[in-house]
PDB file of C-alpha atoms and ligand atoms in Angstrom:
ATOM      1  CA  UNK R  14       0.027   0.112   0.073  1.00  0.00           C
ATOM      2  CA  UNK R  15       2.932   2.414   0.963  1.00  0.00           C
ATOM      3  CA  UNK R  16       4.875   1.732  -2.293  1.00  0.00           C
ATOM      4  CA  UNK R  17       1.674   2.190  -4.243  1.00  0.00           C
ATOM      5  CA  UNK R  18       1.341   5.605  -2.709  1.00  0.00           C
ATOM      6  CA  UNK R  19       5.003   6.622  -3.344  1.00  0.00           C
ATOM      7  CA  UNK R  20       6.062   5.400  -6.667  1.00  0.00           C
ATOM      8  CA  UNK R  21       3.789   7.596  -8.583  1.00  0.00           C
ATOM      9  CA  UNK R  22       5.490  10.510  -6.662  1.00  0.00           C
ATOM     10  CA  UNK R  23       9.005   9.224  -7.494  1.00  0.00           C
ATOM     11  CA  UNK R  24       7.769   8.852 -11.433  1.00  0.00           C
ATOM     12  CA  UNK R  25       6.441  12.443 -11.005  1.00  0.00           C
ATOM     13  CA  UNK R  26      10.018  13.733  -9.688  1.00  0.00           C
ATOM     14  CA  UNK R  27      11.926  12.025 -12.338  1.00  0.00           C
ATOM     15  CA  UNK R  28       9.862  12.519 -15.445  1.00  0.00           C
ATOM     16  CA  UNK R  29       8.852  15.917 -16.409  1.00  0.00           C
ATOM     17  CA  UNK R  30       6.700  14.530 -19.232  1.00  0.00           C
ATOM     18  CA  UNK R  31       4.310  12.795 -16.609  1.00  0.00           C
ATOM     19  CA  UNK R  32       4.381  15.727 -14.166  1.00  0.00           C
ATOM     20  CA  UNK R  33       1.810  17.846 -16.264  1.00  0.00           C
ATOM     21  CA  UNK R  34      -1.211  18.198 -13.964  1.00  0.00           C
ATOM     22  CA  UNK R  35      -4.697  17.312 -14.922  1.00  0.00           C
ATOM     23  CA  UNK R  36      -7.394  19.928 -14.470  1.00  0.00           C
ATOM     24  CA  UNK R  37      -8.179  20.002 -10.743  1.00  0.00           C
ATOM     25  CA  UNK R  38      -8.843  19.423  -8.019  1.00  0.00           C
ATOM     26  CA  UNK R  39      -6.913  16.339  -8.898  1.00  0.00           C
ATOM     27  CA  UNK R  40      -8.335  14.407  -6.056  1.00  0.00           C
ATOM     28  CA  UNK R  41     -11.819  15.790  -6.367  1.00  0.00           C
ATOM     29  CA  UNK R  42     -13.583  12.465  -5.769  1.00  0.00           C
ATOM     30  CA  UNK R  43     -11.760  11.765  -2.565  1.00  0.00           C
ATOM     31  CA  UNK R  44     -14.214  13.110   0.128  1.00  0.00           C
ATOM     32  CA  UNK R  45     -15.540  12.145   3.215  1.00  0.00           C
ATOM     33  CA  UNK R  46     -18.569  10.453   1.909  1.00  0.00           C
ATOM     34  CA  UNK R  47     -16.412   7.982   0.099  1.00  0.00           C
ATOM     35  CA  UNK R  48     -16.875   5.543   2.974  1.00  0.00           C
ATOM     36  CA  UNK R  49     -18.567   2.378   2.930  1.00  0.00           C
ATOM     37  CA  UNK R  50     -20.015   1.099   6.399  1.00  0.00           C
ATOM     38  CA  UNK R  51     -17.804   3.506   7.840  1.00  0.00           C
ATOM     39  CA  UNK R  52     -14.734   2.113   6.278  1.00  0.00           C
ATOM     40  CA  UNK R  53     -12.856   4.640   4.442  1.00  0.00           C
ATOM     41  CA  UNK R  54     -12.250   3.944   0.489  1.00  0.00           C
ATOM     42  CA  UNK R  55     -10.550   7.267  -0.079  1.00  0.00           C
ATOM     43  CA  UNK R  56      -7.042   6.136  -1.009  1.00  0.00           C
ATOM     44  CA  UNK R  57      -8.113   3.786  -3.926  1.00  0.00           C
ATOM     45  CA  UNK R  58      -8.106   6.158  -6.792  1.00  0.00           C
ATOM     46  CA  UNK R  59      -6.674   9.447  -7.794  1.00  0.00           C
ATOM     47  CA  UNK R  60      -6.726  11.448 -10.899  1.00  0.00           C
ATOM     48  CA  UNK R  61      -4.372   9.407 -12.842  1.00  0.00           C
ATOM     49  CA  UNK R  62      -6.051   6.043 -12.126  1.00  0.00           C
ATOM     50  CA  UNK R  63      -8.358   6.465 -15.334  1.00  0.00           C
ATOM     51  CA  UNK R  64      -5.148   6.796 -17.796  1.00  0.00           C
ATOM     52  CA  UNK R  65      -4.688   2.979 -18.754  1.00  0.00           C
ATOM     53  CA  UNK R  66      -8.159   3.118 -20.487  1.00  0.00           C
ATOM     54  CA  UNK R  67      -7.412   5.844 -23.027  1.00  0.00           C
ATOM     55  CA  UNK R  68     -10.717   7.004 -23.047  1.00  0.00           C
ATOM     56  CA  UNK R  69     -12.686  10.324 -22.162  1.00  0.00           C
ATOM     57  CA  UNK R  70     -16.000  11.728 -22.147  1.00  0.00           C
ATOM     58  CA  UNK R  71     -16.251  15.272 -23.137  1.00  0.00           C
ATOM     59  CA  UNK R  72     -19.154  17.495 -23.011  1.00  0.00           C
ATOM     60  CA  UNK R  73     -21.214  20.617 -24.292  1.00  0.00           C
ATOM     61  CA  UNK R  74     -24.324  19.737 -22.045  1.00  0.00           C
ATOM     62  CA  UNK R  75     -26.545  17.937 -22.753  1.00  0.00           C
ATOM     63  CA  UNK R  76     -24.222  16.231 -25.348  1.00  0.00           C
ATOM     64  CA  UNK R  77     -21.639  13.810 -24.125  1.00  0.00           C
ATOM     65  CA  UNK R  78     -19.149  12.618 -26.639  1.00  0.00           C
ATOM     66  CA  UNK R  79     -16.804   9.601 -26.088  1.00  0.00           C
ATOM     67  CA  UNK R  80     -13.035  10.329 -27.213  1.00  0.00           C
ATOM     68  CA  UNK R  81     -10.429   7.845 -27.577  1.00  0.00           C
ATOM     69  CA  UNK R  82      -6.986   9.132 -26.237  1.00  0.00           C
ATOM     70  CA  UNK R  83      -3.756   8.730 -28.172  1.00  0.00           C
ATOM     71  CA  UNK R  84      -1.888   7.492 -25.382  1.00  0.00           C
ATOM     72  CA  UNK R  85      -2.336   6.628 -21.772  1.00  0.00           C
ATOM     73  CA  UNK R  86      -0.464   9.970 -20.678  1.00  0.00           C
ATOM     74  CA  UNK R  87      -1.699  12.923 -18.878  1.00  0.00           C
ATOM     75  CA  UNK R  88      -0.965  15.049 -21.868  1.00  0.00           C
ATOM     76  CA  UNK R  89      -3.581  13.276 -23.941  1.00  0.00           C
ATOM     77  CA  UNK R  90      -6.264  13.919 -21.353  1.00  0.00           C
ATOM     78  CA  UNK R  91      -8.928  16.439 -22.398  1.00  0.00           C
ATOM     79  CA  UNK R  92      -8.958  19.616 -20.248  1.00  0.00           C
ATOM     80  CA  UNK R  93     -11.312  19.770 -17.390  1.00  0.00           C
ATOM     81  CA  UNK R  94     -11.727  15.934 -17.124  1.00  0.00           C
ATOM     82  CA  UNK R  95     -12.005  14.057 -13.836  1.00  0.00           C
ATOM     83  CA  UNK R  96     -11.454  10.475 -13.294  1.00  0.00           C
ATOM     84  CA  UNK R  97     -14.847   9.194 -12.326  1.00  0.00           C
ATOM     85  CA  UNK R  98     -16.243   6.043 -10.821  1.00  0.00           C
ATOM     86  CA  UNK R  99     -19.314   5.120 -12.747  1.00  0.00           C
ATOM     87  CA  UNK R 100     -20.924   3.239 -10.267  1.00  0.00           C
ATOM     88  CA  UNK R 101     -19.931   5.619  -7.460  1.00  0.00           C
ATOM     89  CA  UNK R 102     -19.053   4.526  -3.935  1.00  0.00           C
ATOM     90  CA  UNK R 103     -22.005   6.429  -2.515  1.00  0.00           C
ATOM     91  CA  UNK R 104     -24.126   3.590  -4.447  1.00  0.00           C
ATOM     92  CA  UNK R 105     -22.345   0.740  -2.916  1.00  0.00           C
ATOM     93  CA  UNK R 106     -22.733   2.661   0.747  1.00  0.00           C
ATOM     94  CA  UNK R 107     -26.343   3.147  -0.041  1.00  0.00           C
ATOM     95  CA  UNK R 108     -26.982  -0.297  -0.817  1.00  0.00           C
ATOM     96  CA  UNK R 109     -24.805  -1.712   2.166  1.00  0.00           C
ATOM     97  CA  UNK R 110     -26.933   0.548   4.566  1.00  0.00           C
ATOM     98  CA  UNK R 111     -30.367  -0.462   2.767  1.00  0.00           C
ATOM     99  CA  UNK R 112     -29.611  -3.975   2.756  1.00  0.00           C
ATOM    100  CA  UNK R 113     -28.227  -3.930   6.443  1.00  0.00           C
ATOM    101  CA  UNK R 114     -24.721  -5.387   5.359  1.00  0.00           C
ATOM    102  CA  UNK R 115     -23.324  -2.940   7.595  1.00  0.00           C
ATOM    103  CA  UNK R 116     -24.685  -4.600  10.717  1.00  0.00           C
ATOM    104  CA  UNK R 117     -23.361  -7.775   9.660  1.00  0.00           C
ATOM    105  CA  UNK R 118     -19.689  -6.084   8.989  1.00  0.00           C
ATOM    106  CA  UNK R 119     -20.038  -4.735  12.604  1.00  0.00           C
ATOM    107  CA  UNK R 120     -20.931  -8.082  13.988  1.00  0.00           C
ATOM    108  CA  UNK R 121     -17.955  -9.731  12.335  1.00  0.00           C
ATOM    109  CA  UNK R 122     -15.690  -7.063  13.190  1.00  0.00           C
ATOM    110  CA  UNK R 123     -16.742  -7.868  17.024  1.00  0.00           C
ATOM    111  CA  UNK R 124     -15.429 -11.601  16.060  1.00  0.00           C
ATOM    112  CA  UNK R 125     -12.082 -10.418  14.816  1.00  0.00           C
ATOM    113  CA  UNK R 126     -13.192 -10.225  11.078  1.00  0.00           C
ATOM    114  CA  UNK R 127     -12.003  -6.806   9.753  1.00  0.00           C
ATOM    115  CA  UNK R 128     -14.350  -4.749   8.034  1.00  0.00           C
ATOM    116  CA  UNK R 129     -11.989  -3.640   5.466  1.00  0.00           C
ATOM    117  CA  UNK R 130     -10.451  -7.054   4.746  1.00  0.00           C
ATOM    118  CA  UNK R 131     -14.526  -8.249   3.902  1.00  0.00           C
ATOM    119  CA  UNK R 132     -14.993  -5.181   1.873  1.00  0.00           C
ATOM    120  CA  UNK R 133     -11.502  -5.539  -0.109  1.00  0.00           C
ATOM    121  CA  UNK R 134     -13.028  -7.361  -2.954  1.00  0.00           C
ATOM    122  CA  UNK R 135     -15.877  -4.705  -3.515  1.00  0.00           C
ATOM    123  CA  UNK R 136     -13.190  -2.161  -3.343  1.00  0.00           C
ATOM    124  CA  UNK R 137     -11.141  -3.753  -5.818  1.00  0.00           C
ATOM    125  CA  UNK R 138     -14.282  -4.029  -8.271  1.00  0.00           C
ATOM    126  CA  UNK R 139     -15.412  -0.355  -7.548  1.00  0.00           C
ATOM    127  CA  UNK R 140     -11.884   1.096  -8.305  1.00  0.00           C
ATOM    128  CA  UNK R 141     -10.983  -1.476 -11.379  1.00  0.00           C
ATOM    129  CA  UNK R 142     -10.515   0.096 -14.639  1.00  0.00           C
ATOM    130  CA  UNK R 143     -13.634  -1.133 -16.075  1.00  0.00           C
ATOM    131  CA  UNK R 144     -15.536   1.445 -13.457  1.00  0.00           C
ATOM    132  CA  UNK R 145     -13.203   4.332 -14.370  1.00  0.00           C
ATOM    133  CA  UNK R 146     -13.400   6.772 -16.962  1.00  0.00           C
ATOM    134  CA  UNK R 147     -12.373  10.426 -17.519  1.00  0.00           C
ATOM    135  CA  UNK R 148     -15.412  12.708 -17.489  1.00  0.00           C
ATOM    136  CA  UNK R 149     -15.916  16.319 -18.190  1.00  0.00           C
ATOM    137  CA  UNK R 150     -15.839  17.759 -14.542  1.00  0.00           C
ATOM    138  CA  UNK R 151     -19.264  19.900 -14.891  1.00  0.00           C
ATOM    139  CA  UNK R 152     -20.928  16.404 -15.859  1.00  0.00           C
ATOM    140  CA  UNK R 153     -19.118  14.545 -13.049  1.00  0.00           C
ATOM    141  CA  UNK R 154     -19.910  16.988 -10.319  1.00  0.00           C
ATOM    142  CA  UNK R 155     -23.580  16.891 -11.200  1.00  0.00           C
ATOM    143  CA  UNK R 156     -23.441  13.290 -11.685  1.00  0.00           C
ATOM    144  CA  UNK R 157     -23.236  12.921  -7.672  1.00  0.00           C
ATOM    145  CA  UNK R 158     -26.076  14.738  -7.498  1.00  0.00           C
ATOM    146  CA  UNK R 159     -28.115  13.001  -9.945  1.00  0.00           C
ATOM    147  CA  UNK R 160     -27.188   9.740  -8.529  1.00  0.00           C
ATOM    148  CA  UNK R 161     -27.906  10.771  -4.841  1.00  0.00           C
ATOM    149  CA  UNK R 162     -31.376  12.001  -5.873  1.00  0.00           C
ATOM    150  CA  UNK R 163     -32.083   8.770  -7.768  1.00  0.00           C
ATOM    151  CA  UNK R 164     -30.962   6.695  -4.727  1.00  0.00           C
ATOM    152  CA  UNK R 165     -33.113   8.630  -2.567  1.00  0.00           C
ATOM    153  CA  UNK R 166     -36.187   8.820  -4.818  1.00  0.00           C
ATOM    154  CA  UNK R 167     -35.992  12.636  -5.146  1.00  0.00           C
ATOM    155  CA  UNK R 168     -37.172  14.504  -8.235  1.00  0.00           C
ATOM    156  CA  UNK R 169     -34.269  15.351 -10.899  1.00  0.00           C
ATOM    157  CA  UNK R 170     -33.525  18.631 -12.555  1.00  0.00           C
ATOM    158  CA  UNK R 171     -34.020  19.426 -16.038  1.00  0.00           C
ATOM    159  CA  UNK R 172     -30.868  21.587 -16.992  1.00  0.00           C
ATOM    160  CA  UNK R 173     -28.807  20.476 -19.833  1.00  0.00           C
ATOM    161  CA  UNK R 174     -26.108  19.523 -17.329  1.00  0.00           C
ATOM    162  CA  UNK R 175     -28.829  17.073 -15.578  1.00  0.00           C
ATOM    163  CA  UNK R 176     -29.475  15.453 -18.930  1.00  0.00           C
ATOM    164  CA  UNK R 177     -25.696  15.235 -19.730  1.00  0.00           C
ATOM    165  CA  UNK R 178     -25.473  12.807 -16.861  1.00  0.00           C
ATOM    166  CA  UNK R 179     -28.188  10.489 -18.289  1.00  0.00           C
ATOM    167  CA  UNK R 180     -26.557  10.468 -21.842  1.00  0.00           C
ATOM    168  CA  UNK R 181     -23.166  10.014 -20.199  1.00  0.00           C
ATOM    169  CA  UNK R 182     -24.550   6.792 -18.199  1.00  0.00           C
ATOM    170  CA  UNK R 183     -26.272   5.585 -21.354  1.00  0.00           C
ATOM    171  CA  UNK R 184     -22.533   5.414 -23.157  1.00  0.00           C
ATOM    172  CA  UNK R 185     -21.434   3.551 -20.188  1.00  0.00           C
ATOM    173  CA  UNK R 186     -24.264   1.325 -19.274  1.00  0.00           C
ATOM    174  CA  UNK R 187     -22.814  -2.113 -20.275  1.00  0.00           C
ATOM    175  CA  UNK R 188     -19.670  -1.797 -17.848  1.00  0.00           C
ATOM    176  CA  UNK R 189     -21.649  -0.334 -15.197  1.00  0.00           C
ATOM    177  CA  UNK R 190     -24.427  -2.822 -15.005  1.00  0.00           C
ATOM    178  CA  UNK R 191     -21.486  -5.591 -14.950  1.00  0.00           C
ATOM    179  CA  UNK R 192     -19.911  -3.827 -12.029  1.00  0.00           C
ATOM    180  CA  UNK R 193     -23.317  -3.545 -10.170  1.00  0.00           C
ATOM    181  CA  UNK R 194     -23.271  -7.606 -10.627  1.00  0.00           C
ATOM    182  CA  UNK R 195     -19.891  -7.998  -9.651  1.00  0.00           C
ATOM    183  CA  UNK R 196     -20.445  -5.872  -6.745  1.00  0.00           C
ATOM    184  CA  UNK R 197     -23.335  -7.990  -5.657  1.00  0.00           C
ATOM    185  CA  UNK R 198     -21.390 -11.064  -6.122  1.00  0.00           C
ATOM    186  CA  UNK R 199     -18.723  -9.549  -3.612  1.00  0.00           C
ATOM    187  CA  UNK R 200     -21.559  -8.749  -1.052  1.00  0.00           C
ATOM    188  CA  UNK R 201     -22.912 -12.489  -1.561  1.00  0.00           C
ATOM    189  CA  UNK R 202     -19.300 -13.546  -0.622  1.00  0.00           C
ATOM    190  CA  UNK R 203     -19.426 -11.663   2.557  1.00  0.00           C
ATOM    191  CA  UNK R 204     -22.696 -13.182   3.571  1.00  0.00           C
ATOM    192  CA  UNK R 205     -21.229 -16.785   2.776  1.00  0.00           C
ATOM    193  CA  UNK R 206     -18.126 -15.871   5.042  1.00  0.00           C
ATOM    194  CA  UNK R 207     -20.202 -14.603   7.629  1.00  0.00           C
ATOM    195  CA  UNK R 208     -22.353 -17.786   7.658  1.00  0.00           C
ATOM    196  CA  UNK R 209     -19.281 -19.836   7.852  1.00  0.00           C
ATOM    197  CA  UNK R 210     -18.015 -17.767  10.666  1.00  0.00           C
ATOM    198  CA  UNK R 211     -20.967 -17.902  12.414  1.00  0.00           C
ATOM    199  CA  UNK R 212     -21.234 -21.824  12.413  1.00  0.00           C
ATOM    200  CA  UNK R 213     -17.672 -22.060  14.137  1.00  0.00           C
ATOM    201  CA  UNK R 214     -18.298 -19.283  16.800  1.00  0.00           C
ATOM    202  CA  UNK R 215     -18.303 -20.693  20.362  1.00  0.00           C
ATOM    203  CA  UNK R 216     -21.822 -20.596  21.785  1.00  0.00           C
ATOM    204  CA  UNK R 217     -20.784 -18.967  25.160  1.00  0.00           C
ATOM    205  CA  UNK R 218     -22.674 -19.264  28.095  1.00  0.00           C
ATOM    206  CA  UNK R 219     -25.987 -17.948  29.679  1.00  0.00           C
ATOM    207  CA  UNK R 220     -23.772 -16.030  32.180  1.00  0.00           C
ATOM    208  CA  UNK R 221     -24.796 -12.186  32.148  1.00  0.00           C
ATOM    209  CA  UNK R 222     -22.574 -10.300  29.906  1.00  0.00           C
ATOM    210  CA  UNK R 223     -20.707 -13.217  28.251  1.00  0.00           C
ATOM    211  CA  UNK R 224     -18.941 -12.056  25.403  1.00  0.00           C
ATOM    212  CA  UNK R 225     -19.051 -15.137  23.258  1.00  0.00           C
ATOM    213  CA  UNK R 226     -22.869 -15.495  23.794  1.00  0.00           C
ATOM    214  CA  UNK R 227     -23.451 -11.830  22.934  1.00  0.00           C
ATOM    215  CA  UNK R 228     -21.316 -11.912  19.828  1.00  0.00           C
ATOM    216  CA  UNK R 229     -22.815 -14.985  18.391  1.00  0.00           C
ATOM    217  CA  UNK R 230     -26.260 -13.484  19.153  1.00  0.00           C
ATOM    218  CA  UNK R 231     -25.343 -10.371  17.287  1.00  0.00           C
ATOM    219  CA  UNK R 232     -24.111 -12.021  14.097  1.00  0.00           C
ATOM    220  CA  UNK R 233     -27.053 -14.474  14.160  1.00  0.00           C
ATOM    221  CA  UNK R 234     -29.413 -11.266  14.266  1.00  0.00           C
ATOM    222  CA  UNK R 235     -27.507  -9.306  11.842  1.00  0.00           C
ATOM    223  CA  UNK R 236     -27.501 -12.193   9.207  1.00  0.00           C
ATOM    224  CA  UNK R 237     -31.416 -12.676   9.892  1.00  0.00           C
ATOM    225  CA  UNK R 238     -32.033  -8.926   9.224  1.00  0.00           C
ATOM    226  CA  UNK R 239     -29.809  -8.708   6.224  1.00  0.00           C
ATOM    227  CA  UNK R 240     -31.925  -8.196   3.214  1.00  0.00           C
ATOM    228  CA  UNK R 241     -30.636  -9.759   0.167  1.00  0.00           C
ATOM    229  CA  UNK R 242     -33.360  -8.120  -2.246  1.00  0.00           C
ATOM    230  CA  UNK R 243     -31.685  -4.887  -1.831  1.00  0.00           C
ATOM    231  CA  UNK R 244     -28.913  -5.185  -4.504  1.00  0.00           C
ATOM    232  CA  UNK R 245     -26.577  -2.778  -6.235  1.00  0.00           C
ATOM    233  CA  UNK R 246     -28.078  -4.062  -9.428  1.00  0.00           C
ATOM    234  CA  UNK R 247     -31.529  -2.773  -8.524  1.00  0.00           C
ATOM    235  CA  UNK R 248     -30.086   0.366  -7.205  1.00  0.00           C
ATOM    236  CA  UNK R 249     -27.999   1.031 -10.230  1.00  0.00           C
ATOM    237  CA  UNK R 250     -30.789   0.073 -12.805  1.00  0.00           C
ATOM    238  CA  UNK R 251     -32.909   2.593 -11.012  1.00  0.00           C
ATOM    239  CA  UNK R 252     -30.242   5.250 -11.323  1.00  0.00           C
ATOM    240  CA  UNK R 253     -30.107   4.328 -15.106  1.00  0.00           C
ATOM    241  CA  UNK R 254     -33.703   4.798 -15.476  1.00  0.00           C
ATOM    242  CA  UNK R 255     -34.167   8.017 -13.653  1.00  0.00           C
ATOM    243  CA  UNK R 256     -31.260   9.873 -14.620  1.00  0.00           C
ATOM    244  CA  UNK R 257     -32.399  12.742 -16.962  1.00  0.00           C
ATOM    245  CA  UNK R 258     -31.254  12.297 -20.502  1.00  0.00           C
ATOM    246  CA  UNK R 259     -31.851  13.739 -24.022  1.00  0.00           C
TER     247      UNK R 259
HETATM  248  C1  LIG C  12       0.642  11.393 -25.950  1.00  0.00           C
HETATM  249  O1  LIG C  12      -0.346  12.303 -26.740  1.00  0.00           O
HETATM  250  C2  LIG C  12      -0.162  13.754 -26.405  1.00  0.00           C
HETATM  251  C3  LIG C  12      -1.530  14.316 -26.886  1.00  0.00           C
HETATM  252  O2  LIG C  12      -1.461  14.129 -28.456  1.00  0.00           O
HETATM  253  C4  LIG C  12       1.121  14.111 -26.969  1.00  0.00           C
HETATM  254  O3  LIG C  12       1.196  15.541 -26.558  1.00  0.00           O
HETATM  255  C5  LIG C  12       2.241  13.448 -26.183  1.00  0.00           C
HETATM  256  O4  LIG C  12       3.305  13.821 -26.419  1.00  0.00           O
HETATM  257  C6  LIG C  12       1.906  11.849 -26.227  1.00  0.00           C
HETATM  258  N1  LIG C  12       2.940  11.462 -25.334  1.00  0.00           N
HETATM  259  C7  LIG C  12       3.408  10.333 -25.542  1.00  0.00           C
HETATM  260  C8  LIG C  12       4.559   9.628 -24.308  1.00  0.00           C
HETATM  261  O5  LIG C  12       3.563   9.642 -26.630  1.00  0.00           O
END
């Protein structure tokens, strides 16, 4: 993890060609809200993570255009681009809360199964190149709000920049539904792991305050309350359906 962070800095220092900054803010998508069940996902992606795909989506709202980049260097990225997670962390966080996956993770953490390890595969999926695209910053910033409104069933705006979000999502639909489906598989694995762990937990005693008994009951309850019908696929399909477009 440490080398991951340091290496780009070294490359930056030795190669002037690589040090051309992208339009800012470079780490725009790394905000406080980028946590899933309270686990910080912020260090996963930066403005250069989208480079290997050599694709960007430029926009004159409401129009969005897919552009193939000549190479994977920052110099070829259109001005005013930001590296976007197509399926956003807020979608995963929303579903994790809605399905009560977070309670399962908390109960697992109490028996020594770390939340960030359990969420590792989902974080790899969401930060994989299939889910990353350079996107015009106006559309990208507005996308967060369109997605948030869609998740919460709030009415959408009707400006050109709102329609641009839906137009962008239509262009990346295929990849995004695959990502949503993989995230559901990652979540299913967490649940299977939790069921296996539960079976091996000591029952504890009926003594008041017995930790083993309390932990086992908590995980049993969390798994019973987990709602597998609340999927990333369903949430994402709803986003795709209600995002304004032209
Ligand atoms: C990549 O493409 C950009 C834009 O066409 C160009 O300015 C740059 O020199 C290219 N870099 C490499 C390493 O080929």
